[in-house]
PDB file of C-alpha atoms in Angstrom:
ATOM      1  CA  MET A 177       0.164   0.214   0.184  1.00  0.00           C
ATOM      2  CA  HIS A 178       2.982   2.017   0.721  1.00  0.00           C
ATOM      3  CA  ASN A 179       4.226   1.393  -2.386  1.00  0.00           C
ATOM      4  CA  LYS A 180       0.902   2.543  -4.369  1.00  0.00           C
ATOM      5  CA  LEU A 181       0.817   5.654  -2.442  1.00  0.00           C
ATOM      6  CA  THR A 182       4.561   6.424  -3.311  1.00  0.00           C
ATOM      7  CA  ASN A 183       3.985   5.932  -6.919  1.00  0.00           C
ATOM      8  CA  GLU A 184       0.857   7.784  -6.627  1.00  0.00           C
ATOM      9  CA  ASP A 185       2.428  10.599  -5.598  1.00  0.00           C
ATOM     10  CA  ASP A 186       5.699  10.695  -7.703  1.00  0.00           C
ATOM     11  CA  ASN A 187       3.285  10.466 -10.252  1.00  0.00           C
ATOM     12  CA  GLU A 188       1.651  13.734  -9.350  1.00  0.00           C
ATOM     13  CA  LEU A 189       4.966  15.292  -8.905  1.00  0.00           C
ATOM     14  CA  HIS A 190       6.741  13.415 -11.887  1.00  0.00           C
ATOM     15  CA  PRO A 191       4.010  13.031 -14.168  1.00  0.00           C
ATOM     16  CA  PRO A 192       4.544  10.688 -16.833  1.00  0.00           C
ATOM     17  CA  HIS A 193       6.503  11.817 -20.342  1.00  0.00           C
ATOM     18  CA  GLY A 194       3.338  11.793 -22.185  1.00  0.00           C
ATOM     19  CA  CYS A 195       1.754  14.734 -20.043  1.00  0.00           C
ATOM     20  CA  PRO A 196       3.901  17.766 -20.552  1.00  0.00           C
ATOM     21  CA  LYS A 197       1.601  20.595 -19.967  1.00  0.00           C
ATOM     22  CA  ILE A 198       0.984  19.121 -16.658  1.00  0.00           C
ATOM     23  CA  ARG A 199       5.038  19.000 -16.046  1.00  0.00           C
ATOM     24  CA  ASP A 200       5.373  22.455 -16.949  1.00  0.00           C
ATOM     25  CA  LYS A 201       2.875  23.476 -14.545  1.00  0.00           C
ATOM     26  CA  VAL A 202       4.183  21.767 -11.870  1.00  0.00           C
ATOM     27  CA  SER A 203       7.435  23.324 -12.391  1.00  0.00           C
ATOM     28  CA  MET A 204       6.437  26.741 -12.178  1.00  0.00           C
ATOM     29  CA  VAL A 205       4.600  26.160  -9.034  1.00  0.00           C
ATOM     30  CA  ARG A 206       7.921  24.490  -7.795  1.00  0.00           C
ATOM     31  CA  ASP A 207       9.868  28.087  -9.050  1.00  0.00           C
ATOM     32  CA  ILE A 208       7.316  30.287  -7.197  1.00  0.00           C
ATOM     33  CA  ASN A 209       7.075  28.620  -3.953  1.00  0.00           C
ATOM     34  CA  GLY A 210      11.435  28.352  -4.080  1.00  0.00           C
ATOM     35  CA  PRO A 211      14.063  30.529  -2.661  1.00  0.00           C
ATOM     36  CA  SER A 212      15.517  31.785  -5.753  1.00  0.00           C
ATOM     37  CA  ASN A 213      12.511  33.158  -6.547  1.00  0.00           C
ATOM     38  CA  GLN A 214      12.913  35.349  -3.368  1.00  0.00           C
ATOM     39  CA  ILE A 215      16.512  36.588  -4.319  1.00  0.00           C
ATOM     40  CA  TYR A 216      15.077  37.712  -7.492  1.00  0.00           C
ATOM     41  CA  ARG A 217      12.192  39.674  -5.995  1.00  0.00           C
ATOM     42  CA  LEU A 218      14.561  41.321  -3.793  1.00  0.00           C
ATOM     43  CA  SER A 219      17.097  41.832  -6.401  1.00  0.00           C
ATOM     44  CA  ALA A 220      14.566  43.518  -8.512  1.00  0.00           C
ATOM     45  CA  MET A 221      13.544  45.472  -5.544  1.00  0.00           C
ATOM     46  CA  ILE A 222      16.816  46.712  -4.993  1.00  0.00           C
ATOM     47  CA  LEU A 223      17.238  47.469  -9.155  1.00  0.00           C
ATOM     48  CA  GLY A 224      14.341  49.375  -9.057  1.00  0.00           C
ATOM     49  CA  ILE A 225      15.442  51.699  -5.942  1.00  0.00           C
ATOM     50  CA  LEU A 226      19.040  52.134  -7.530  1.00  0.00           C
ATOM     51  CA  CYS A 227      17.031  52.831 -10.442  1.00  0.00           C
ATOM     52  CA  ALA A 228      14.965  55.508  -8.953  1.00  0.00           C
ATOM     53  CA  VAL A 229      17.937  56.591  -6.878  1.00  0.00           C
ATOM     54  CA  LEU A 230      19.685  57.034 -10.214  1.00  0.00           C
ATOM     55  CA  MET A 231      16.781  58.614 -11.927  1.00  0.00           C
ATOM     56  CA  ALA A 232      16.720  61.365  -8.809  1.00  0.00           C
ATOM     57  CA  VAL A 233      20.430  61.722  -9.080  1.00  0.00           C
ATOM     58  CA  ILE A 234      20.345  62.345 -12.983  1.00  0.00           C
ATOM     59  CA  ILE A 235      17.138  64.714 -12.488  1.00  0.00           C
ATOM     60  CA  GLY A 236      19.218  66.887  -9.597  1.00  0.00           C
ATOM     61  CA  LEU A 237      22.418  66.607 -12.337  1.00  0.00           C
ATOM     62  CA  CYS A 238      20.250  67.780 -14.796  1.00  0.00           C
ATOM     63  CA  ILE A 239      19.283  70.907 -12.940  1.00  0.00           C
ATOM     64  CA  SER A 240      21.896  71.726 -11.095  1.00  0.00           C
ATOM     65  CA  TYR A 241      23.766  71.607 -14.748  1.00  0.00           C
ATOM     66  CA  LYS A 242      21.343  74.236 -15.867  1.00  0.00           C
ATOM     67  CA  GLY A 243      21.590  76.332 -13.183  1.00  0.00           C
ATOM     68  CA  LEU A 244      25.119  76.096 -13.533  1.00  0.00           C
ATOM     69  CA  SER A 245      24.891  76.745 -16.986  1.00  0.00           C
ATOM     70  CA  GLU A 246      22.788  79.751 -16.556  1.00  0.00           C
ATOM     71  CA  LYS A 247      25.374  80.871 -13.749  1.00  0.00           C
ATOM     72  CA  HIS A 248      28.240  80.685 -16.313  1.00  0.00           C
ATOM     73  CA  ILE A 249      26.350  82.403 -18.748  1.00  0.00           C
ATOM     74  CA  PHE A 250      25.495  85.099 -16.572  1.00  0.00           C
ATOM     75  CA  LEU A 251      29.168  84.962 -15.579  1.00  0.00           C
ATOM     76  CA  SER A 252      30.355  85.163 -18.765  1.00  0.00           C
ATOM     77  CA  GLN A 253      28.512  87.906 -19.792  1.00  0.00           C
ATOM     78  CA  ASN A 254      29.331  89.962 -16.346  1.00  0.00           C
ATOM     79  CA  SER A 255      33.103  89.177 -17.238  1.00  0.00           C
ATOM     80  CA  SER A 256      33.026  90.523 -20.520  1.00  0.00           C
ATOM     81  CA  VAL A 257      31.438  93.817 -19.219  1.00  0.00           C
ATOM     82  CA  ALA A 258      33.882  93.414 -16.219  1.00  0.00           C
ATOM     83  CA  ASN A 259      36.829  93.056 -18.918  1.00  0.00           C
ATOM     84  CA  SER A 260      35.292  95.911 -21.031  1.00  0.00           C
ATOM     85  CA  ASN A 261      35.138  98.105 -17.764  1.00  0.00           C
ATOM     86  CA  LEU A 262      38.588  97.291 -16.686  1.00  0.00           C
ATOM     87  CA  LYS A 263      39.993  98.326 -20.297  1.00  0.00           C
ATOM     88  CA  GLN A 264      38.190 101.215 -19.769  1.00  0.00           C
ATOM     89  CA  LEU A 265      39.530 102.097 -16.328  1.00  0.00           C
ATOM     90  CA  LEU A 266      43.195 101.017 -17.486  1.00  0.00           C
ATOM     91  CA  GLY A 267      42.965 103.556 -20.299  1.00  0.00           C
ATOM     92  CA  ASN A 268      41.331 106.098 -18.161  1.00  0.00           C
ATOM     93  CA  TYR A 269      44.525 105.175 -15.962  1.00  0.00           C
ATOM     94  CA  ASP A 270      46.815 106.067 -18.411  1.00  0.00           C
ATOM     95  CA  LEU A 271      45.115 108.943 -19.146  1.00  0.00           C
ATOM     96  CA  LEU A 272      45.111 110.578 -15.781  1.00  0.00           C
ATOM     97  CA  THR A 273      48.683 109.496 -15.214  1.00  0.00           C
ATOM     98  CA  THR A 274      49.561 111.198 -18.426  1.00  0.00           C
ATOM     99  CA  VAL A 275      47.363 114.272 -17.057  1.00  0.00           C
ATOM    100  CA  LEU A 276      49.149 113.930 -13.702  1.00  0.00           C
ATOM    101  CA  MET A 277      52.802 113.890 -15.042  1.00  0.00           C
ATOM    102  CA  LYS A 278      51.584 117.269 -17.168  1.00  0.00           C
ATOM    103  CA  VAL A 279      50.395 118.520 -13.844  1.00  0.00           C
ATOM    104  CA  GLN A 280      53.440 117.791 -11.832  1.00  0.00           C
ATOM    105  CA  THR A 281      55.551 119.276 -14.788  1.00  0.00           C
ATOM    106  CA  SER A 282      53.539 122.251 -14.843  1.00  0.00           C
ATOM    107  CA  TYR A 283      53.648 122.436 -10.746  1.00  0.00           C
ATOM    108  CA  GLN A 284      57.332 122.184 -10.850  1.00  0.00           C
ATOM    109  CA  GLU A 285      57.918 124.852 -13.523  1.00  0.00           C
ATOM    110  CA  THR A 286      55.432 127.340 -11.453  1.00  0.00           C
ATOM    111  CA  VAL A 287      57.338 126.429  -8.333  1.00  0.00           C
ATOM    112  CA  ASN A 288      60.763 127.294 -10.027  1.00  0.00           C
ATOM    113  CA  ALA A 289      58.858 130.465 -11.487  1.00  0.00           C
ATOM    114  CA  ARG A 290      57.894 131.366  -8.083  1.00  0.00           C
ATOM    115  CA  ASP A 291      61.282 130.325  -6.471  1.00  0.00           C
ATOM    116  CA  SER A 292      63.017 132.833  -9.261  1.00  0.00           C
ATOM    117  CA  MET A 293      60.644 135.585  -8.916  1.00  0.00           C
ATOM    118  CA  GLN A 294      61.257 135.284  -5.082  1.00  0.00           C
ATOM    119  CA  ARG A 295      65.109 135.417  -5.830  1.00  0.00           C
ATOM    120  CA  GLU A 296      64.828 138.161  -7.879  1.00  0.00           C
ATOM    121  CA  ARG A 297      62.275 139.822  -5.562  1.00  0.00           C
ATOM    122  CA  ASP A 298      64.907 139.711  -2.817  1.00  0.00           C
ATOM    123  CA  ARG A 299      67.440 140.702  -4.961  1.00  0.00           C
ATOM    124  CA  ASP A 300      65.174 143.949  -5.581  1.00  0.00           C
ATOM    125  CA  ARG A 301      64.812 144.488  -2.304  1.00  0.00           C
ATOM    126  CA  GLN A 302      68.082 144.346  -1.443  1.00  0.00           C
ATOM    127  CA  GLU A 303      69.566 146.724  -4.284  1.00  0.00           C
ATOM    128  CA  LYS A 304      66.834 148.897  -3.155  1.00  0.00           C
ATOM    129  CA  GLU A 305      68.042 148.984   0.354  1.00  0.00           C
ATOM    130  CA  LEU A 306      71.074 149.768  -0.783  1.00  0.00           C
ATOM    131  CA  LEU A 307      70.166 152.299  -3.029  1.00  0.00           C
ATOM    132  CA  GLN A 308      68.162 153.958  -0.289  1.00  0.00           C
ATOM    133  CA  GLU A 309      71.474 154.091   1.650  1.00  0.00           C
ATOM    134  CA  HIS A 310      73.214 155.437  -1.000  1.00  0.00           C
ATOM    135  CA  LYS A 311      70.735 157.959  -1.675  1.00  0.00           C
ATOM    136  CA  LYS A 312      70.702 158.853   2.395  1.00  0.00           C
ATOM    137  CA  ASP A 313      74.539 158.824   1.991  1.00  0.00           C
ATOM    138  CA  LEU A 314      74.207 161.653  -1.058  1.00  0.00           C
ATOM    139  CA  MET A 315      71.699 163.354   0.509  1.00  0.00           C
ATOM    140  CA  ASN A 316      73.924 163.976   3.305  1.00  0.00           C
ATOM    141  CA  GLU A 317      76.779 164.627   1.433  1.00  0.00           C
ATOM    142  CA  GLN A 318      74.512 167.384  -0.566  1.00  0.00           C
ATOM    143  CA  THR A 319      73.768 168.428   2.589  1.00  0.00           C
ATOM    144  CA  LYS A 320      77.530 168.923   3.714  1.00  0.00           C
ATOM    145  CA  LEU A 321      78.390 170.175   0.270  1.00  0.00           C
ATOM    146  CA  GLN A 322      75.542 172.479   0.182  1.00  0.00           C
ATOM    147  CA  THR A 323      76.848 174.049   3.506  1.00  0.00           C
ATOM    148  CA  ARG A 324      80.214 174.179   2.494  1.00  0.00           C
ATOM    149  CA  VAL A 325      79.033 176.037  -0.571  1.00  0.00           C
ATOM    150  CA  THR A 326      77.328 178.708   1.374  1.00  0.00           C
ATOM    151  CA  ALA A 327      80.417 178.942   3.575  1.00  0.00           C
ATOM    152  CA  LEU A 328      82.773 179.472   0.659  1.00  0.00           C
ATOM    153  CA  GLU A 329      80.098 181.757  -0.927  1.00  0.00           C
ATOM    154  CA  LYS A 330      80.091 183.905   2.522  1.00  0.00           C
ATOM    155  CA  ASN A 331      83.975 183.444   2.771  1.00  0.00           C
ATOM    156  CA  CYS A 332      84.610 184.068  -1.006  1.00  0.00           C
ATOM    157  CA  GLU A 333      83.141 187.095  -0.592  1.00  0.00           C
ATOM    158  CA  ARG A 334      85.886 188.112   2.558  1.00  0.00           C
ATOM    159  CA  CYS A 335      89.046 186.985   1.168  1.00  0.00           C
ATOM    160  CA  PRO A 336      90.979 189.662  -0.462  1.00  0.00           C
ATOM    161  CA  ALA A 337      91.797 189.079  -3.921  1.00  0.00           C
ATOM    162  CA  GLY A 338      94.490 186.771  -5.122  1.00  0.00           C
ATOM    163  CA  TRP A 339      94.326 184.823  -1.402  1.00  0.00           C
ATOM    164  CA  GLU A 340      93.132 180.946  -1.773  1.00  0.00           C
ATOM    165  CA  LEU A 341      90.557 179.812   0.397  1.00  0.00           C
ATOM    166  CA  LEU A 342      90.339 176.537   2.785  1.00  0.00           C
ATOM    167  CA  HIS A 343      87.318 176.510   5.549  1.00  0.00           C
ATOM    168  CA  SER A 344      87.487 179.837   7.302  1.00  0.00           C
ATOM    169  CA  SER A 345      91.038 180.954   6.527  1.00  0.00           C
ATOM    170  CA  CYS A 346      92.475 182.800   3.355  1.00  0.00           C
ATOM    171  CA  TYR A 347      96.186 181.811   2.602  1.00  0.00           C
ATOM    172  CA  PHE A 348      98.423 184.300   0.447  1.00  0.00           C
ATOM    173  CA  PHE A 349     101.225 182.721  -1.742  1.00  0.00           C
ATOM    174  CA  PRO A 350     103.642 185.370  -3.312  1.00  0.00           C
ATOM    175  CA  PRO A 351     103.540 185.140  -7.099  1.00  0.00           C
ATOM    176  CA  THR A 352     106.029 183.054  -8.525  1.00  0.00           C
ATOM    177  CA  ASP A 353     107.792 185.586 -10.579  1.00  0.00           C
ATOM    178  CA  ALA A 354     108.179 188.301  -7.661  1.00  0.00           C
ATOM    179  CA  GLY A 355     111.714 188.004  -7.087  1.00  0.00           C
ATOM    180  CA  GLN A 356     111.089 189.638  -3.042  1.00  0.00           C
ATOM    181  CA  LYS A 357     112.172 187.179  -0.584  1.00  0.00           C
ATOM    182  CA  LEU A 358     112.494 187.953   3.108  1.00  0.00           C
ATOM    183  CA  THR A 359     113.683 186.746   6.003  1.00  0.00           C
ATOM    184  CA  TRP A 360     111.143 184.992   8.709  1.00  0.00           C
ATOM    185  CA  GLN A 361     110.915 188.027  11.107  1.00  0.00           C
ATOM    186  CA  GLN A 362     110.048 190.191   7.483  1.00  0.00           C
ATOM    187  CA  SER A 363     107.849 187.816   6.069  1.00  0.00           C
ATOM    188  CA  ARG A 364     105.634 187.987   9.300  1.00  0.00           C
ATOM    189  CA  GLU A 365     105.748 191.704   9.169  1.00  0.00           C
ATOM    190  CA  GLU A 366     104.762 191.332   5.508  1.00  0.00           C
ATOM    191  CA  CYS A 367     101.809 189.756   6.638  1.00  0.00           C
ATOM    192  CA  LYS A 368     100.811 191.784   9.194  1.00  0.00           C
ATOM    193  CA  LYS A 369     100.665 194.591   7.052  1.00  0.00           C
ATOM    194  CA  SER A 370      97.264 192.607   5.587  1.00  0.00           C
ATOM    195  CA  GLY A 371      95.945 191.752   9.008  1.00  0.00           C
ATOM    196  CA  ALA A 372      97.415 188.432   8.512  1.00  0.00           C
ATOM    197  CA  ASP A 373     100.058 186.383  10.267  1.00  0.00           C
ATOM    198  CA  LEU A 374     102.168 183.338   8.952  1.00  0.00           C
ATOM    199  CA  ALA A 375     100.472 180.359   8.010  1.00  0.00           C
ATOM    200  CA  GLU A 376     100.137 177.751  10.800  1.00  0.00           C
ATOM    201  CA  ILE A 377      99.620 174.096   9.467  1.00  0.00           C
ATOM    202  CA  ASP A 378      98.269 172.403  12.317  1.00  0.00           C
ATOM    203  CA  SER A 379      96.407 169.560  10.421  1.00  0.00           C
ATOM    204  CA  GLN A 380      96.921 167.157   7.416  1.00  0.00           C
ATOM    205  CA  GLU A 381      94.236 168.891   5.357  1.00  0.00           C
ATOM    206  CA  LYS A 382      95.960 172.248   5.856  1.00  0.00           C
ATOM    207  CA  GLN A 383      99.426 170.352   4.879  1.00  0.00           C
ATOM    208  CA  GLU A 384      97.984 168.728   1.855  1.00  0.00           C
ATOM    209  CA  PHE A 385      96.186 171.915   0.487  1.00  0.00           C
ATOM    210  CA  ILE A 386      99.422 174.261   0.601  1.00  0.00           C
ATOM    211  CA  SER A 387     101.511 171.318  -0.801  1.00  0.00           C
ATOM    212  CA  ARG A 388      99.030 171.052  -3.863  1.00  0.00           C
ATOM    213  CA  ILE A 389      98.966 174.558  -4.425  1.00  0.00           C
ATOM    214  CA  LEU A 390     103.218 175.117  -3.782  1.00  0.00           C
ATOM    215  CA  ASN A 391     103.454 171.917  -6.347  1.00  0.00           C
ATOM    216  CA  GLY A 392     101.152 174.060  -8.902  1.00  0.00           C
ATOM    217  CA  LYS A 393     103.693 177.280  -8.884  1.00  0.00           C
ATOM    218  CA  ARG A 394     106.633 175.205  -9.093  1.00  0.00           C
ATOM    219  CA  ARG A 395     108.145 176.055 -12.214  1.00  0.00           C
ATOM    220  CA  ARG A 396     110.866 173.399 -12.662  1.00  0.00           C
ATOM    221  CA  PRO A 397     110.828 169.596 -10.827  1.00  0.00           C
ATOM    222  CA  GLY A 398     113.437 169.166  -8.275  1.00  0.00           C
ATOM    223  CA  HIS A 399     113.911 170.577  -4.683  1.00  0.00           C
ATOM    224  CA  THR A 400     116.717 173.933  -3.823  1.00  0.00           C
ATOM    225  CA  TYR A 401     117.300 174.929  -0.444  1.00  0.00           C
ATOM    226  CA  THR A 402     116.078 178.782  -1.415  1.00  0.00           C
ATOM    227  CA  SER A 403     112.671 177.727  -3.090  1.00  0.00           C
ATOM    228  CA  GLY A 404     110.828 177.367   0.543  1.00  0.00           C
ATOM    229  CA  TYR A 405     108.251 179.130   2.195  1.00  0.00           C
ATOM    230  CA  TRP A 406     108.148 180.667   5.744  1.00  0.00           C
ATOM    231  CA  ILE A 407     105.633 179.502   7.869  1.00  0.00           C
ATOM    232  CA  GLY A 408     104.452 180.333  11.273  1.00  0.00           C
ATOM    233  CA  LEU A 409     106.636 177.634  13.617  1.00  0.00           C
ATOM    234  CA  ARG A 410     109.765 177.964  15.495  1.00  0.00           C
ATOM    235  CA  ASP A 411     112.117 176.649  18.420  1.00  0.00           C
ATOM    236  CA  VAL A 412     113.800 179.814  19.437  1.00  0.00           C
ATOM    237  CA  GLU A 413     112.574 179.623  23.045  1.00  0.00           C
ATOM    238  CA  THR A 414     113.419 175.941  23.719  1.00  0.00           C
ATOM    239  CA  GLU A 415     115.711 174.187  20.937  1.00  0.00           C
ATOM    240  CA  GLY A 416     113.866 171.046  19.761  1.00  0.00           C
ATOM    241  CA  VAL A 417     110.267 172.195  20.930  1.00  0.00           C
ATOM    242  CA  TRP A 418     108.495 173.533  18.212  1.00  0.00           C
ATOM    243  CA  LYS A 419     105.830 176.218  18.621  1.00  0.00           C
ATOM    244  CA  TRP A 420     103.168 177.731  16.551  1.00  0.00           C
ATOM    245  CA  LEU A 421     103.024 181.634  16.782  1.00  0.00           C
ATOM    246  CA  ASN A 422      99.846 181.276  19.119  1.00  0.00           C
ATOM    247  CA  GLY A 423     102.125 179.304  21.265  1.00  0.00           C
ATOM    248  CA  THR A 424     100.715 176.024  20.514  1.00  0.00           C
ATOM    249  CA  ALA A 425     103.211 173.177  20.813  1.00  0.00           C
ATOM    250  CA  LEU A 426     103.877 171.047  17.394  1.00  0.00           C
ATOM    251  CA  THR A 427     101.961 167.287  17.721  1.00  0.00           C
ATOM    252  CA  GLN A 428     102.436 166.354  14.078  1.00  0.00           C
ATOM    253  CA  GLY A 429     105.090 167.431  11.946  1.00  0.00           C
ATOM    254  CA  TYR A 430     105.595 167.181   7.914  1.00  0.00           C
ATOM    255  CA  TRP A 431     109.525 167.251   8.007  1.00  0.00           C
ATOM    256  CA  PHE A 432     111.909 165.980   5.285  1.00  0.00           C
ATOM    257  CA  ASP A 433     113.480 163.030   6.425  1.00  0.00           C
ATOM    258  CA  GLY A 434     116.290 163.644   8.829  1.00  0.00           C
ATOM    259  CA  GLU A 435     114.689 167.006   9.574  1.00  0.00           C
ATOM    260  CA  PRO A 436     114.548 169.034  11.881  1.00  0.00           C
ATOM    261  CA  ASN A 437     118.335 169.084  12.271  1.00  0.00           C
ATOM    262  CA  ASP A 438     119.303 172.457  13.997  1.00  0.00           C
ATOM    263  CA  SER A 439     122.186 172.231  11.206  1.00  0.00           C
ATOM    264  CA  GLY A 440     123.553 176.194  11.855  1.00  0.00           C
ATOM    265  CA  SER A 441     121.116 177.436  14.338  1.00  0.00           C
ATOM    266  CA  GLU A 442     117.973 176.406  12.101  1.00  0.00           C
ATOM    267  CA  ASP A 443     114.991 177.903  14.624  1.00  0.00           C
ATOM    268  CA  CYS A 444     112.700 178.587  11.899  1.00  0.00           C
ATOM    269  CA  ALA A 445     110.259 176.050   9.828  1.00  0.00           C
ATOM    270  CA  ALA A 446     109.839 176.839   5.982  1.00  0.00           C
ATOM    271  CA  THR A 447     107.685 174.551   3.883  1.00  0.00           C
ATOM    272  CA  TYR A 448     108.672 173.279  -0.101  1.00  0.00           C
ATOM    273  CA  PRO A 449     107.202 172.239  -3.076  1.00  0.00           C
ATOM    274  CA  TYR A 450     107.824 168.573  -3.049  1.00  0.00           C
ATOM    275  CA  ASP A 451     106.328 165.451  -4.694  1.00  0.00           C
ATOM    276  CA  ILE A 452     105.834 164.010  -1.270  1.00  0.00           C
ATOM    277  CA  PRO A 453     103.133 166.251   0.105  1.00  0.00           C
ATOM    278  CA  LEU A 454     103.385 164.716   3.664  1.00  0.00           C
ATOM    279  CA  LYS A 455     107.167 165.525   3.752  1.00  0.00           C
ATOM    280  CA  THR A 456     107.779 168.900   2.737  1.00  0.00           C
ATOM    281  CA  TRP A 457     109.155 170.797   6.136  1.00  0.00           C
ATOM    282  CA  ASN A 458     112.768 171.641   6.944  1.00  0.00           C
ATOM    283  CA  ASP A 459     114.346 173.902   9.350  1.00  0.00           C
ATOM    284  CA  ALA A 460     116.153 176.982   8.195  1.00  0.00           C
ATOM    285  CA  PRO A 461     118.072 179.907  10.032  1.00  0.00           C
ATOM    286  CA  CYS A 462     115.670 182.501  10.873  1.00  0.00           C
ATOM    287  CA  ASP A 463     117.756 185.342   8.623  1.00  0.00           C
ATOM    288  CA  PHE A 464     117.888 183.194   5.645  1.00  0.00           C
ATOM    289  CA  VAL A 465     115.616 185.030   2.533  1.00  0.00           C
ATOM    290  CA  LEU A 466     112.779 182.924   1.634  1.00  0.00           C
ATOM    291  CA  LYS A 467     108.952 183.270   0.062  1.00  0.00           C
ATOM    292  CA  TRP A 468     106.362 182.913   2.572  1.00  0.00           C
ATOM    293  CA  ILE A 469     102.654 181.936   3.134  1.00  0.00           C
ATOM    294  CA  CYS A 470     100.132 184.126   5.204  1.00  0.00           C
ATOM    295  CA  GLU A 471      97.085 183.306   6.581  1.00  0.00           C
ATOM    296  CA  ILE A 472      93.914 185.379   7.702  1.00  0.00           C
ATOM    297  CA  LYS A 473      91.343 183.744   9.696  1.00  0.00           C
ATOM    298  CA  LEU A 474      87.690 184.738   8.897  1.00  0.00           C
ATOM    299  CA  GLN A 475      84.920 185.820  11.291  1.00  0.00           C
ATOM    300  CA  GLU A 476      82.281 183.621  11.341  1.00  0.00           C
ATOM    301  CA  PRO A 477      79.037 185.001  10.328  1.00  0.00           C
TER     302      PRO A 477
END
């Protein structure tokens, strides 16, 4: 009986070769209910999920690419505009640099011109100050000259004819062609006839003045012992102590080199026409005959 059942089961599970349709159905039932079918369904489900994820990623990438493309286009356009603006800015910068260099050059030229004008102004101011000082000196000199001219005009009217004027004194020099020569005392008396006396040469200015006049009267160069002119100076009281006629002691003499030497009782002084105006005096004997110089002091008005 067991064998019979087994055979019946086998016949159900394994139908005979003569029934193919039944065999196919049995195989299908077996596959549907088998473990391989579960793996297949799991794989299919995973694959579907992956496909969905892949599709979502692809869609996301497409959307992102589209956005990036649009952004790239926008940035490209902005980059072109920025490049254009940059070129324009660079051009403006070069232009401004050129203008700046011109402005700096012009500014430096202006500064140089200003400095030059400042120096010229300083020079003009210094020259003006010098001219003002010179003008002041000239005005002072003019005042002095005018005062002197006024005094000369007054004194010239009071000096006798043929006399020479120096400040407030008139001086008489005998004519060169006059042959008269006198002793020292006779010369003094001759001066007193005109209200004068022998000249007192008590300043360098007087010495130079008289020396210039005598040199103008000199007919021939050189010095001779007899070509002198008596002046109001002698040392008769004390040998070596020379005094003027007013009793004033001599403080500055204009002697020849080596004079006075008192050779042969030379107690009276005479001046000579000589090339060195501050070395024209010589001592001579008072009874020696020479020309003379008279001086008369003018009264102040």
